[in-house]
Coordinates of C-alpha atoms in Angstrom, one line a residue:
Chain A
M1 CA -136.6 -121.0 -13.1
T2 CA -138.6 -118.2 -11.5
P3 CA -136.8 -114.8 -11.4
L4 CA -135.4 -113.6 -8.0
I5 CA -137.7 -110.5 -8.2
D6 CA -141.1 -111.2 -9.7
P7 CA -141.8 -108.6 -12.5
K8 CA -145.5 -108.5 -11.6
L9 CA -144.5 -107.3 -8.1
I10 CA -142.3 -104.4 -9.1
Q11 CA -143.7 -100.9 -8.8
L12 CA -142.1 -97.5 -9.4
N13 CA -143.0 -94.0 -8.3
V14 CA -145.4 -95.0 -5.6
S15 CA -146.7 -92.2 -3.3
A16 CA -147.3 -93.0 0.3
K17 CA -148.4 -90.7 3.1
D18 CA -146.7 -92.6 5.9
W19 CA -144.9 -95.9 6.6
R20 CA -148.1 -97.9 7.1
D21 CA -149.5 -96.7 3.8
A22 CA -146.1 -97.5 2.2
I23 CA -146.3 -101.1 3.5
L24 CA -149.9 -101.5 2.2
K25 CA -149.1 -100.0 -1.2
A26 CA -145.9 -102.0 -1.6
G27 CA -147.8 -105.2 -0.7
H28 CA -150.8 -104.5 -2.9
P29 CA -149.4 -106.5 -6.0
L30 CA -148.8 -109.5 -3.7
V31 CA -152.4 -109.4 -2.6
K32 CA -153.7 -108.9 -6.1
N33 CA -151.6 -111.9 -7.4
S34 CA -152.7 -114.1 -4.4
L35 CA -149.2 -114.4 -2.9
V36 CA -150.4 -113.2 0.5
T37 CA -153.7 -112.4 2.2
D38 CA -154.8 -108.9 3.3
N39 CA -154.1 -110.1 6.9
Y40 CA -150.5 -110.7 6.0
L41 CA -149.9 -106.9 5.4
K42 CA -151.7 -106.1 8.6
S43 CA -149.3 -108.4 10.4
V44 CA -146.3 -106.7 8.8
I45 CA -147.5 -103.4 10.3
K46 CA -148.3 -105.0 13.7
I47 CA -144.8 -106.6 13.9
A48 CA -143.2 -103.2 13.2
E49 CA -145.4 -101.6 15.8
E50 CA -144.5 -104.1 18.4
M51 CA -140.8 -104.7 17.7
G52 CA -139.7 -101.4 16.2
P53 CA -138.9 -100.7 12.5
Y54 CA -136.1 -103.3 12.3
I55 CA -137.4 -104.2 8.9
V56 CA -135.4 -101.2 7.7
F57 CA -132.3 -103.4 7.4
M58 CA -130.0 -101.0 5.7
P59 CA -130.1 -97.3 4.9
H60 CA -133.3 -96.4 3.0
V61 CA -134.3 -100.0 2.4
A62 CA -137.0 -102.1 4.1
L63 CA -137.9 -105.8 3.8
S64 CA -141.7 -106.1 4.4
H65 CA -142.4 -109.6 5.7
A66 CA -144.4 -111.6 8.2
K67 CA -144.8 -115.3 9.0
I68 CA -146.4 -118.1 7.0
E69 CA -149.3 -118.3 9.4
D70 CA -150.0 -114.5 8.9
G71 CA -151.1 -115.3 5.4
A72 CA -148.2 -116.2 3.0
L73 CA -149.8 -118.3 0.2
K74 CA -147.0 -118.5 -2.4
D75 CA -143.3 -117.6 -2.5
G76 CA -142.2 -114.4 -4.1
I77 CA -140.1 -111.2 -3.8
G78 CA -141.3 -107.8 -5.1
L79 CA -139.8 -104.3 -5.0
T80 CA -141.5 -101.0 -4.7
V81 CA -139.7 -97.7 -5.2
L82 CA -141.4 -94.8 -3.4
K83 CA -141.8 -91.5 -5.2
E84 CA -140.8 -89.6 -2.0
P85 CA -138.9 -91.3 0.9
V86 CA -141.0 -91.9 4.0
P87 CA -139.8 -92.0 7.6
F88 CA -140.2 -95.5 9.2
H89 CA -138.9 -94.2 12.6
N90 CA -135.8 -96.2 12.3
K91 CA -133.1 -94.1 14.0
D92 CA -130.2 -95.5 11.8
N93 CA -131.6 -96.1 8.4
D94 CA -134.5 -93.6 7.8
P95 CA -136.0 -92.5 5.5
V96 CA -137.1 -95.4 3.3
K97 CA -137.3 -95.2 -0.4
Y98 CA -137.1 -98.9 -1.4
I99 CA -139.3 -101.6 -0.1
F100 CA -138.7 -105.3 -0.8
T101 CA -141.8 -107.3 -0.2
L102 CA -141.3 -111.0 0.7
S103 CA -143.7 -113.9 0.9
S104 CA -142.2 -117.1 2.0
T105 CA -144.0 -120.4 2.7
K106 CA -141.0 -122.1 4.2
A107 CA -140.7 -121.8 8.0
N108 CA -137.1 -120.7 8.1
G109 CA -137.1 -118.8 4.8
H110 CA -135.3 -119.7 1.6
L111 CA -131.6 -119.4 2.3
D112 CA -130.5 -119.7 -1.3
Q113 CA -133.0 -117.0 -2.4
M114 CA -132.0 -114.7 0.4
A115 CA -128.3 -115.3 -0.4
Q116 CA -129.0 -114.2 -3.9
L117 CA -130.8 -111.1 -2.7
V118 CA -127.9 -110.2 -0.4
N119 CA -125.5 -110.6 -3.4
L120 CA -127.8 -108.4 -5.6
L121 CA -127.9 -105.7 -2.9
S122 CA -124.1 -105.9 -2.5
K123 CA -123.6 -104.7 -6.1
N124 CA -122.5 -101.1 -6.1
D125 CA -124.7 -100.0 -9.0
F126 CA -128.0 -101.8 -8.0
F127 CA -129.6 -98.9 -6.1
E128 CA -128.3 -96.4 -8.6
T129 CA -129.9 -98.4 -11.4
V130 CA -133.2 -98.8 -9.5
S131 CA -133.4 -95.1 -8.6
H132 CA -132.8 -94.0 -12.2
A133 CA -135.1 -96.6 -13.8
N134 CA -137.7 -95.1 -16.0
N135 CA -139.7 -98.2 -16.2
V136 CA -140.0 -101.7 -14.6
Q137 CA -138.4 -103.4 -17.6
E138 CA -135.0 -101.6 -16.8
I139 CA -135.0 -103.2 -13.3
I140 CA -136.0 -106.6 -14.7
N141 CA -133.2 -106.4 -17.3
Y142 CA -130.7 -105.6 -14.5
V143 CA -131.8 -108.5 -12.3
N144 CA -131.8 -110.9 -15.3
E145 CA -128.3 -109.9 -16.1
F146 CA -127.3 -110.3 -12.5
E147 CA -128.9 -113.8 -12.4
G148 CA -127.0 -114.7 -15.5
E149 CA -123.7 -113.8 -13.9
E150 CA -124.6 -115.8 -10.8
K151 CA -125.0 -119.1 -12.7
Chain B
M1 CA -116.2 -123.3 17.9
K2 CA -118.6 -120.6 18.8
K3 CA -122.3 -120.8 18.3
A4 CA -124.5 -117.9 17.4
I5 CA -128.2 -117.6 16.7
I6 CA -129.8 -114.9 14.5
T7 CA -133.3 -113.8 15.1
C8 CA -136.0 -111.5 13.9
R9 CA -139.7 -111.5 14.8
A10 CA -140.8 -113.8 12.0
G11 CA -137.6 -115.8 11.7
M12 CA -137.6 -115.9 7.9
G13 CA -136.8 -112.6 6.2
T14 CA -134.4 -110.2 7.8
S15 CA -132.9 -113.0 10.0
T16 CA -132.3 -115.2 6.9
M17 CA -130.6 -112.4 5.1
L18 CA -128.5 -111.5 8.1
T19 CA -127.6 -115.2 8.5
V20 CA -126.2 -115.1 4.9
Q21 CA -124.1 -112.0 5.7
V22 CA -122.8 -113.3 9.0
R23 CA -121.7 -116.5 7.3
N24 CA -120.0 -114.4 4.6
V25 CA -118.1 -112.4 7.3
A26 CA -117.2 -115.5 9.2
K27 CA -115.8 -117.2 6.1
K28 CA -113.8 -114.1 5.2
N29 CA -112.2 -114.1 8.7
N30 CA -111.8 -117.9 9.0
W31 CA -114.0 -117.8 12.1
D32 CA -115.2 -121.2 13.4
L33 CA -118.7 -120.0 13.9
D34 CA -121.9 -122.0 13.8
V35 CA -124.8 -119.8 12.7
S36 CA -128.4 -120.7 12.8
H37 CA -131.6 -118.5 12.7
T38 CA -135.0 -118.6 14.3
S39 CA -138.0 -116.5 15.1
I40 CA -137.9 -114.6 18.4
D41 CA -140.0 -117.2 20.1
G42 CA -137.3 -119.8 19.4
I43 CA -134.6 -117.9 21.4
G44 CA -135.6 -119.3 24.7
S45 CA -134.1 -122.8 24.0
F46 CA -130.8 -121.4 22.6
N47 CA -127.7 -122.3 24.7
G48 CA -124.9 -121.0 22.5
D49 CA -122.5 -118.1 22.8
F50 CA -124.3 -115.0 21.5
I51 CA -127.4 -113.7 19.8
I52 CA -127.3 -111.5 16.7
A53 CA -130.2 -109.3 15.5
L54 CA -131.0 -106.0 13.8
S55 CA -130.6 -103.2 16.3
D56 CA -134.3 -102.6 17.1
V57 CA -134.8 -106.3 17.9
A58 CA -131.5 -106.4 19.8
D59 CA -132.6 -103.5 22.0
D60 CA -135.9 -105.3 22.7
L61 CA -134.1 -108.5 23.5
R62 CA -131.7 -106.9 25.9
A63 CA -134.6 -106.0 28.2
K64 CA -135.5 -109.7 28.5
E65 CA -132.4 -111.7 28.0
K66 CA -129.6 -111.0 30.5
K67 CA -127.4 -114.2 30.3
I68 CA -126.2 -114.2 26.7
P69 CA -124.4 -111.3 24.9
I70 CA -126.6 -109.7 22.2
V71 CA -125.2 -108.0 19.1
G72 CA -127.3 -105.4 17.4
I73 CA -126.5 -104.7 13.7
K74 CA -127.7 -101.4 12.2
N75 CA -126.8 -101.9 8.5
M76 CA -127.1 -105.5 7.4
M77 CA -125.2 -104.8 4.2
D78 CA -122.2 -103.4 6.0
Q79 CA -119.8 -106.3 6.4
N80 CA -117.3 -104.0 8.2
E81 CA -119.9 -103.3 10.9
I82 CA -120.7 -107.0 11.4
E83 CA -117.0 -107.8 11.5
A84 CA -116.2 -105.1 14.0
K85 CA -119.0 -106.1 16.3
L86 CA -118.4 -109.9 16.2
A87 CA -114.6 -109.8 16.3
P88 CA -114.4 -109.2 20.1
L89 CA -116.7 -112.1 20.8
M90 CA -114.9 -114.4 18.4
N91 CA -111.5 -113.6 20.0
E92 CA -112.7 -114.1 23.6

């Protein structure tokens, strides 16, 4: 079974000059691994410009996503931790340090997968682990352990 | 039974996660609540009791949709916030 967060799509210590740059950099591994097209990331930015930064769904955390027709090619979830938090102009939850990147090829999303992600984020020590991780492997280990508990 | 719809612009990411959370809260409170989710374009055909969205989307929707109550959630992971905002609608 594929892991909840794809190890190839995890990045630590990423520097971004503003929120648009942060979306592009967080999404880069998804483009490189052919999960989404370049256009998909442009759509994420366009959606946030039109609808406001609602993708910042909890304090300091954003979910970068657009629609299938914007260029989602394969399913996957990644995680980028920014070196310095960046304002997304979300009045409640700024600034953003963690960006989850989502590509979903199912019209209404994957409910099981999203339920797992919600459970992962509900764990008290998740963000503490991620913010102190020295390398990607520490995050992979944590998520693997979590998925083992979920079974 | 009450009927709610959850929406975000794309209808697959944040709205799917929020759907999971609202169902968690409904279950905890034994609310008889039917929850579905859609992209913002799908809202037009909804004829249930209320709409739930993250606060930015909710603010935007309030400008267009006047008939159905709209609940805006700031922190999706805060079950207490979701519970406090939905309880008055569930007890109506």
